[in-house]
mmCIF file of C-alpha atoms in Angstrom:
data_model
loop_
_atom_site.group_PDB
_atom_site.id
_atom_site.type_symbol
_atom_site.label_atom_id
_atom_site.label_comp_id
_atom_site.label_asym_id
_atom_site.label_seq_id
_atom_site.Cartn_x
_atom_site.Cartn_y
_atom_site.Cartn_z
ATOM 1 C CA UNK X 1251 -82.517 86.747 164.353
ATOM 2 C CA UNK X 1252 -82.955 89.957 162.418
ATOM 3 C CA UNK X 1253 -86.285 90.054 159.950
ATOM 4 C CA UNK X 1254 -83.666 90.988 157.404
ATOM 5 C CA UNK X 1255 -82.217 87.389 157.236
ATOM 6 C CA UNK X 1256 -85.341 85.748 157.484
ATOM 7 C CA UNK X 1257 -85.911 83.210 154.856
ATOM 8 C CA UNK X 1258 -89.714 82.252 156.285
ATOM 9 C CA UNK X 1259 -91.657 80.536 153.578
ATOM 10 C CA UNK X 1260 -88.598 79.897 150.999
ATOM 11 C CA UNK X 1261 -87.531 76.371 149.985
ATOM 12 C CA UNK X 1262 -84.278 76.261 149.462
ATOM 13 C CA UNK X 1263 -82.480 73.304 147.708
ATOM 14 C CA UNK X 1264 -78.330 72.703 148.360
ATOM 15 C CA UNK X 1265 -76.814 69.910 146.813
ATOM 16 C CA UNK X 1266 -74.782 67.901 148.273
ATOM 17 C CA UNK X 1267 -75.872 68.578 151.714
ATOM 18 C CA UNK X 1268 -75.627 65.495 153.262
ATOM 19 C CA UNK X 1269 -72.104 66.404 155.552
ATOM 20 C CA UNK X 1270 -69.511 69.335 155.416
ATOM 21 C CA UNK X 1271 -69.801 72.454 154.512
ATOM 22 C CA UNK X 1272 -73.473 71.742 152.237
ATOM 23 C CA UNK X 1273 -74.701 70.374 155.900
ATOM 24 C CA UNK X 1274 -73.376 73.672 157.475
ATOM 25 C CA UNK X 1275 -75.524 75.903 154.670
ATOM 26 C CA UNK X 1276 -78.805 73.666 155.209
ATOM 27 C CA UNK X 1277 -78.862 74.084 158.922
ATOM 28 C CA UNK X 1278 -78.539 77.832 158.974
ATOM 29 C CA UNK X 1279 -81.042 78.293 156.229
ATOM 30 C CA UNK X 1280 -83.319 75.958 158.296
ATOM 31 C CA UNK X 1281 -82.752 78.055 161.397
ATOM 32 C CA UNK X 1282 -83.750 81.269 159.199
ATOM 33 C CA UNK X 1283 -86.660 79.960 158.211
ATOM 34 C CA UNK X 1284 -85.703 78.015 155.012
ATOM 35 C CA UNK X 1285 -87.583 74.792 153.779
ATOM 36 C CA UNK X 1286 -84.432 72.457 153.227
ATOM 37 C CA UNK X 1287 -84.178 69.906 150.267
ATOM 38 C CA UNK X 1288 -80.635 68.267 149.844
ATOM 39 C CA UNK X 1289 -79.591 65.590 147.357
ATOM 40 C CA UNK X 1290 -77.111 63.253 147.084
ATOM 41 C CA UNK X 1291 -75.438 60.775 145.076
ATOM 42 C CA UNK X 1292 -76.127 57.365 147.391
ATOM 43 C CA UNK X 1293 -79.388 56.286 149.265
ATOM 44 C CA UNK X 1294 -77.042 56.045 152.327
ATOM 45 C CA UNK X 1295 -75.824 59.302 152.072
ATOM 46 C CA UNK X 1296 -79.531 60.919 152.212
ATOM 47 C CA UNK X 1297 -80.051 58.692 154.956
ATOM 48 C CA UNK X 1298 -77.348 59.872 157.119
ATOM 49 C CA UNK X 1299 -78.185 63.346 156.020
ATOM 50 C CA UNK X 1300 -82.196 63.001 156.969
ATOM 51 C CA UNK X 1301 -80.979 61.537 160.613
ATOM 52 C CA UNK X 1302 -78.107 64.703 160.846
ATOM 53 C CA UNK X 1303 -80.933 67.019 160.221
ATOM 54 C CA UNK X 1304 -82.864 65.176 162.649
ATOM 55 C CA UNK X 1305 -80.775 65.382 165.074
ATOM 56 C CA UNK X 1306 -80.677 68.652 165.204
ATOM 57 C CA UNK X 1307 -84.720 68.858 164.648
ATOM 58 C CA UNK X 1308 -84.205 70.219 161.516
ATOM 59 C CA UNK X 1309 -87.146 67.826 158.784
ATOM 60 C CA UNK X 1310 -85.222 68.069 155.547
ATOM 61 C CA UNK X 1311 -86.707 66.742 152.396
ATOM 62 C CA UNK X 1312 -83.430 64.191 150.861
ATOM 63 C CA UNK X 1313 -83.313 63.173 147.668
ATOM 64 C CA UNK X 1314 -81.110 60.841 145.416
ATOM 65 C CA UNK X 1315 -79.960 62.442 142.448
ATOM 66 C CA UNK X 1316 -76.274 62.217 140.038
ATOM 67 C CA UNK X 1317 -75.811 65.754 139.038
ATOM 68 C CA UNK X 1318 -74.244 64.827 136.365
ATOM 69 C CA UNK X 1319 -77.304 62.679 135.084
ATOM 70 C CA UNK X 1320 -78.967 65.642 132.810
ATOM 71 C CA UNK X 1321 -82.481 63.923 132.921
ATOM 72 C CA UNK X 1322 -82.002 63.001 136.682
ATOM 73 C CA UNK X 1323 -81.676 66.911 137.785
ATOM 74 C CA UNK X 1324 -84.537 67.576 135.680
ATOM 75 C CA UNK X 1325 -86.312 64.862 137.256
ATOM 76 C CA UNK X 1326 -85.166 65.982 140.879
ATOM 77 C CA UNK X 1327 -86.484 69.788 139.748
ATOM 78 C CA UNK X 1328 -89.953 68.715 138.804
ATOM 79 C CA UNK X 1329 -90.067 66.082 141.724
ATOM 80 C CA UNK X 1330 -89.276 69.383 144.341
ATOM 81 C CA UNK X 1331 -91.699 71.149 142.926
ATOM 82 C CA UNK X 1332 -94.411 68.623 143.252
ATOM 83 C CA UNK X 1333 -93.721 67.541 146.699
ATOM 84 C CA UNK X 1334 -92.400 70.455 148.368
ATOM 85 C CA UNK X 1335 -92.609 73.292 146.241
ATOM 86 C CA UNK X 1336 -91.204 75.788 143.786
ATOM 87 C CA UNK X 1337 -87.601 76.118 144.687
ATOM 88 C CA UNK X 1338 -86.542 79.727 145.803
ATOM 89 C CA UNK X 1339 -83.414 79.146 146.555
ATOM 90 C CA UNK X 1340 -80.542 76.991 144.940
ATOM 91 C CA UNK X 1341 -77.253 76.547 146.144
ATOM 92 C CA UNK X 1342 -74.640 74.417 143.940
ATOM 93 C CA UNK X 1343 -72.872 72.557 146.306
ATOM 94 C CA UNK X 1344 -71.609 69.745 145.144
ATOM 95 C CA UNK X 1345 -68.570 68.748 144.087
ATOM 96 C CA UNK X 1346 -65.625 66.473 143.967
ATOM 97 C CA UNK X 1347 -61.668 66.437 143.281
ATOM 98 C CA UNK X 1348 -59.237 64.159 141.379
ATOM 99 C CA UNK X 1349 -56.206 65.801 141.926
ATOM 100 C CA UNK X 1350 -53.346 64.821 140.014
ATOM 101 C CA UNK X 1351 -50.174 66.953 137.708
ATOM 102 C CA UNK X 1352 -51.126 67.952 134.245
ATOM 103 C CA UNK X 1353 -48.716 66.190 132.772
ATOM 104 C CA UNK X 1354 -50.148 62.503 134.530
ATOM 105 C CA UNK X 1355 -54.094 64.329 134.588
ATOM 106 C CA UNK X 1356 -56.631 61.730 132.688
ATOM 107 C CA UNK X 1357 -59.006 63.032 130.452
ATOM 108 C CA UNK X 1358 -61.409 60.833 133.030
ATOM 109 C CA UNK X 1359 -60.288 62.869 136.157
ATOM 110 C CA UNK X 1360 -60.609 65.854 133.854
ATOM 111 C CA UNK X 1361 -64.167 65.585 132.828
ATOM 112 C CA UNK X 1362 -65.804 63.827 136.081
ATOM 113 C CA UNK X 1363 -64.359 67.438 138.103
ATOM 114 C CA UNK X 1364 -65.532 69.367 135.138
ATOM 115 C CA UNK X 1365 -69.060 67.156 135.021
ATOM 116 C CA UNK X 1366 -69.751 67.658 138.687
ATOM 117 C CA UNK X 1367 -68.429 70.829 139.155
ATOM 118 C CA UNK X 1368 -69.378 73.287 136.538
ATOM 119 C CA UNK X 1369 -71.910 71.359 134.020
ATOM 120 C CA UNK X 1370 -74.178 70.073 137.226
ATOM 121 C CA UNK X 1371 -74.148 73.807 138.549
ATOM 122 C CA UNK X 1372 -75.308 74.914 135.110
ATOM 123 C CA UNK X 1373 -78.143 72.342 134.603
ATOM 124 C CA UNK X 1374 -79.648 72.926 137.715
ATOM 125 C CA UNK X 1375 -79.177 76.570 137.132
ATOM 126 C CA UNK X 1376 -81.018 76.018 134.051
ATOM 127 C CA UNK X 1377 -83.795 73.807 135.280
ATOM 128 C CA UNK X 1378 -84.754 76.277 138.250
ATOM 129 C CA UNK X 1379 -84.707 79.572 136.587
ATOM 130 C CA UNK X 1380 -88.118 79.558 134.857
ATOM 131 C CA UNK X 1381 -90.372 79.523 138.155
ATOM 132 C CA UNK X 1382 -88.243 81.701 139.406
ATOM 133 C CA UNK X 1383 -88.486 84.589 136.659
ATOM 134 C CA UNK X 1384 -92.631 83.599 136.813
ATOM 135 C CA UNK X 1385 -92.052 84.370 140.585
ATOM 136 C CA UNK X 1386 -90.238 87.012 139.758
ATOM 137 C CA UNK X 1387 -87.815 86.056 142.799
ATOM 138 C CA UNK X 1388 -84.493 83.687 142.993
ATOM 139 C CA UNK X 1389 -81.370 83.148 144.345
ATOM 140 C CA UNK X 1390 -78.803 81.192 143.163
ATOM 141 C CA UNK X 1391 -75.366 80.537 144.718
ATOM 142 C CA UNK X 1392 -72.352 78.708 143.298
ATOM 143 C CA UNK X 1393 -69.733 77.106 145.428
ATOM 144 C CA UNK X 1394 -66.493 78.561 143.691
ATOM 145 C CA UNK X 1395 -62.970 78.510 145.405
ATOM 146 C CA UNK X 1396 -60.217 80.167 146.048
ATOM 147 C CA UNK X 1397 -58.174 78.323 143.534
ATOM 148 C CA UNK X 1398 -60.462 79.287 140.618
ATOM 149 C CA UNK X 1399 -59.287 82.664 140.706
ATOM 150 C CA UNK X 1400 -55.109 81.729 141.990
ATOM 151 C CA UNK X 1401 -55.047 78.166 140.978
ATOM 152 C CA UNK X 1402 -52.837 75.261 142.455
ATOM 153 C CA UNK X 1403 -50.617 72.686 141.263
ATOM 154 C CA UNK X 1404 -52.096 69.206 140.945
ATOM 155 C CA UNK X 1405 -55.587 70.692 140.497
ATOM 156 C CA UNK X 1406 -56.233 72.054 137.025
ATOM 157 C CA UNK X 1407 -59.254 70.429 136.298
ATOM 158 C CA UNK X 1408 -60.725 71.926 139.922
ATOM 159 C CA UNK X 1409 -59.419 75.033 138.941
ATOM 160 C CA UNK X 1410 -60.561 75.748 136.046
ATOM 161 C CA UNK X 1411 -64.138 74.044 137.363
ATOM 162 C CA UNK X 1412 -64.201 76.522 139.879
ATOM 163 C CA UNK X 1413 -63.163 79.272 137.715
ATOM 164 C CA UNK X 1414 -65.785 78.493 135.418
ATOM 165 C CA UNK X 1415 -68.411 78.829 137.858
ATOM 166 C CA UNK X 1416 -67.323 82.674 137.970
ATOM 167 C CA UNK X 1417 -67.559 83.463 134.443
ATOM 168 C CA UNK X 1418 -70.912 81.611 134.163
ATOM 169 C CA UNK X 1419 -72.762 82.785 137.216
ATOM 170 C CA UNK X 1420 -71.445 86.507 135.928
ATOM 171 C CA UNK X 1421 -72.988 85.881 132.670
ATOM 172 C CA UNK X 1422 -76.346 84.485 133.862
ATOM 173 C CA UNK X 1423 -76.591 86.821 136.395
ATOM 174 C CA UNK X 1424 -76.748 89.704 133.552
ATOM 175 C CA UNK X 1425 -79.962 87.922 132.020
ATOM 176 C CA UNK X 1426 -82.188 87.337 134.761
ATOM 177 C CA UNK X 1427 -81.429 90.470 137.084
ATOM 178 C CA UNK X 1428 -84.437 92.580 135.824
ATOM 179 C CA UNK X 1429 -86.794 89.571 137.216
ATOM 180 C CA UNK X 1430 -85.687 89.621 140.823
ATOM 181 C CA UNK X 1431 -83.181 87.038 140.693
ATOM 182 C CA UNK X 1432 -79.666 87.359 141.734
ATOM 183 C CA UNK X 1433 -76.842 85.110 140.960
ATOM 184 C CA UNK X 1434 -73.395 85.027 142.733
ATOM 185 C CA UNK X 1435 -70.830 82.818 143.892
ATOM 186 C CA UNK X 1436 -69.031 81.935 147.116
ATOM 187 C CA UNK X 1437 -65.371 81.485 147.005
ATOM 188 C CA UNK X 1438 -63.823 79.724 150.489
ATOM 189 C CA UNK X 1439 -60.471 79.028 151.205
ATOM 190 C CA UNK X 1440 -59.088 76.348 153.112
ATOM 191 C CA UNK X 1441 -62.079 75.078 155.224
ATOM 192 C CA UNK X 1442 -62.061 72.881 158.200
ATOM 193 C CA UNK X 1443 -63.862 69.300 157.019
ATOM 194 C CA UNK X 1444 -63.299 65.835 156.269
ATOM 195 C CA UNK X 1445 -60.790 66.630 153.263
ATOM 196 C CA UNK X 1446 -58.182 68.948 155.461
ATOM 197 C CA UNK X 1447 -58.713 67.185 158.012
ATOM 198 C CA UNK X 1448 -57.373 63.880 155.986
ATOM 199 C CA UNK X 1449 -53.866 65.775 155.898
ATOM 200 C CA UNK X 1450 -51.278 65.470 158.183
ATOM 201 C CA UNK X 1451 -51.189 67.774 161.605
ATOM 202 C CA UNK X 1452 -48.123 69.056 159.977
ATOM 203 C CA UNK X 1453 -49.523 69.664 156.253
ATOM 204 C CA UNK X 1454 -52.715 71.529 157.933
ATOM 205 C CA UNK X 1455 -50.450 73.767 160.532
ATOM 206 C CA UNK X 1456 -48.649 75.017 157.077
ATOM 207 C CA UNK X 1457 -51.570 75.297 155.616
ATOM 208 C CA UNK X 1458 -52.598 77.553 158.281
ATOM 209 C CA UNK X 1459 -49.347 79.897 158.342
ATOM 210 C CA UNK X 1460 -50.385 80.902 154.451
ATOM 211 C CA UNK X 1461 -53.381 82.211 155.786
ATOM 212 C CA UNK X 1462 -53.425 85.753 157.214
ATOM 213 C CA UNK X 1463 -56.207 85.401 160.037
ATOM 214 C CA UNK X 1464 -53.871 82.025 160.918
ATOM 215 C CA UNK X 1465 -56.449 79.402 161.084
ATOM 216 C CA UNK X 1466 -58.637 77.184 158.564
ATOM 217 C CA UNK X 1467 -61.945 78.422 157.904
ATOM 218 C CA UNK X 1468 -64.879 76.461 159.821
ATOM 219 C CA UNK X 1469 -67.955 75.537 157.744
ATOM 220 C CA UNK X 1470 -70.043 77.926 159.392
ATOM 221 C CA UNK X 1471 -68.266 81.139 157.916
ATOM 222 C CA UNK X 1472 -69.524 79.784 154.864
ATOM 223 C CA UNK X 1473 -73.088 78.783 155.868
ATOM 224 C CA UNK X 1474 -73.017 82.702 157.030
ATOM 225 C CA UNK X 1475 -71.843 84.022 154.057
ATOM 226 C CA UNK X 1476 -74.667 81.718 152.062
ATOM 227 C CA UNK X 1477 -77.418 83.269 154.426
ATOM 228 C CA UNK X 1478 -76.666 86.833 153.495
ATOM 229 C CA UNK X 1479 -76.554 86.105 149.923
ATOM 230 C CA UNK X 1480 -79.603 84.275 149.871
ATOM 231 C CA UNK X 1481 -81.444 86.816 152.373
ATOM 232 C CA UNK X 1482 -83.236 89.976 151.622
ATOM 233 C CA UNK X 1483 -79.902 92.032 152.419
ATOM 234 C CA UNK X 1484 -78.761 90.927 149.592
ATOM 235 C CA UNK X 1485 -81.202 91.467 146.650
ATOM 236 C CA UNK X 1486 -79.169 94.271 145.072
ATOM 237 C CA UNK X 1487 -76.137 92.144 144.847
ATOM 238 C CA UNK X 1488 -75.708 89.705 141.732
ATOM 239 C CA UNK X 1489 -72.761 88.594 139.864
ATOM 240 C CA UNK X 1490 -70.348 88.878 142.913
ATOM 241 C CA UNK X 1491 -67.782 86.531 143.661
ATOM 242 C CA UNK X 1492 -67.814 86.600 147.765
ATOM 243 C CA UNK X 1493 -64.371 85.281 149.454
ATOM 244 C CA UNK X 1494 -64.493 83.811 152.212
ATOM 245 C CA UNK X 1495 -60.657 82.875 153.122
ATOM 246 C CA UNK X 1496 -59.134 84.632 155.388
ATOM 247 C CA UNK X 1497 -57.133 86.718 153.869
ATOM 248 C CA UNK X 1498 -55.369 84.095 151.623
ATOM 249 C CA UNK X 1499 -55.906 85.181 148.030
ATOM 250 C CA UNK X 1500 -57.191 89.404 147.485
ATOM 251 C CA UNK X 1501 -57.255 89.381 144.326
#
């Protein structure tokens, strides 16, 4: 692998990593280098995660941590940083949906999507940035979508989630450029995991003809786009919104 994506010596933290497309980032990052710490919400979860990584003779450092517990992710932060290390790289990963019409949409499936998806991204944004301006070095990725910036029925709350991520990873991105740190976002389409693959052949062969290149994304087109992004190549690029979708939204 070219020097220029090595991440040798960097600990890099991706929540949510336990499966899917989080798994996907982890074991790239690991394979450049990377130090990997993951969280997730369940014991079992981390524990199927550690044996993944395992598997593929990757040691990853898993942790159990709710996002959307404030004090938690602060907790998580300092607990990294005591065990592991200062974190160099964070990638907000996790995330859930409650899909549903406006019109039926509960204010409960609107604030858990908006709790997990935009707040958690924020806090931990929040929680890592002063070692990394001390360091003088960071990189912080958001998991957008492509819905955040074209939208789709029976996901408002995801949507607008997602398309908060944008607006805030644009904003802090303008603060903490002058120290070394870059901030940007990842926006995939329709990717290949557990959730389209829950759909009916039918549903996902549809899905499929929307998409110029004609297929679903796979999880590694993400876990590339990640490693550039979080790689040297990368250090004069912040505030970018990075679509990865083949050629389903251009905007």
């Amino acid at each position: 692998m070219s020097n220029m994506f090595s991440l040798e010596g960097k600990i890099a933290l991706v929540t949510g990593a336990s499966y899917g497309i989080g798994f996907a980032i982890a074991c790239a990052m690991s394979d450049a280098g990377a130090t990997i710490v993951f969280n997730d919400i369940k014991q079992e979860l981390v524990d199927k995660g550690i044996t993944a990584y395992a598997e593929k003779g990757i040691k990853a450092h898993g942790y159990v941590c709710d996002v959307t517990d404030e004090a938690a992710v602060n907790a998580l932060v300092a607990k990294i940083e005591e065990e592991v290390g200062v974190i160099d790289i964070l990638v907000n990963n996790a995330g859930i949906t409650r899909d549903m019409l406006a019109m039926r949409l509960s204010d409960e499936a609107w604030d858990a999507v908006i709790a997990t998806n935009l707040t958690a991204a924020f806090v931990l944004t929040r929680a890592v940035l002063r070692p990394m301006m001390k360091a003088r070095f960071g990189r912080i990725i958001n998991m957008s979508s492509v819905v955040g910036s074209m939208g789709n029925a029976g996901q408002a709350n995801y949507a607008a989630a997602k398309a908060g991520l944008i607006g805030m990873s644009k904003s802090v991105a303008q603060e903490v450029a002058s120290r070394g740190i870059t901030v940007n976002c990842i926006a995939p389409g329709f990717i290949d995991t557990d959730m389209t693959r829950a759909l009916a052949e039918s549903d996902r062969e549809k899905l499929a003809e929307r998409i110029p290149a004609r297929r679903l994304g796979q999880t590694d087109d993400i876990a590339g786009a990640v490693l550039y992004l979080a790689s040297d190549l990368a250090a004069y690029v912040t505030g970018a919104v990075l679509p990865v979708n083949g050629g389903l939204f251009m905007g």
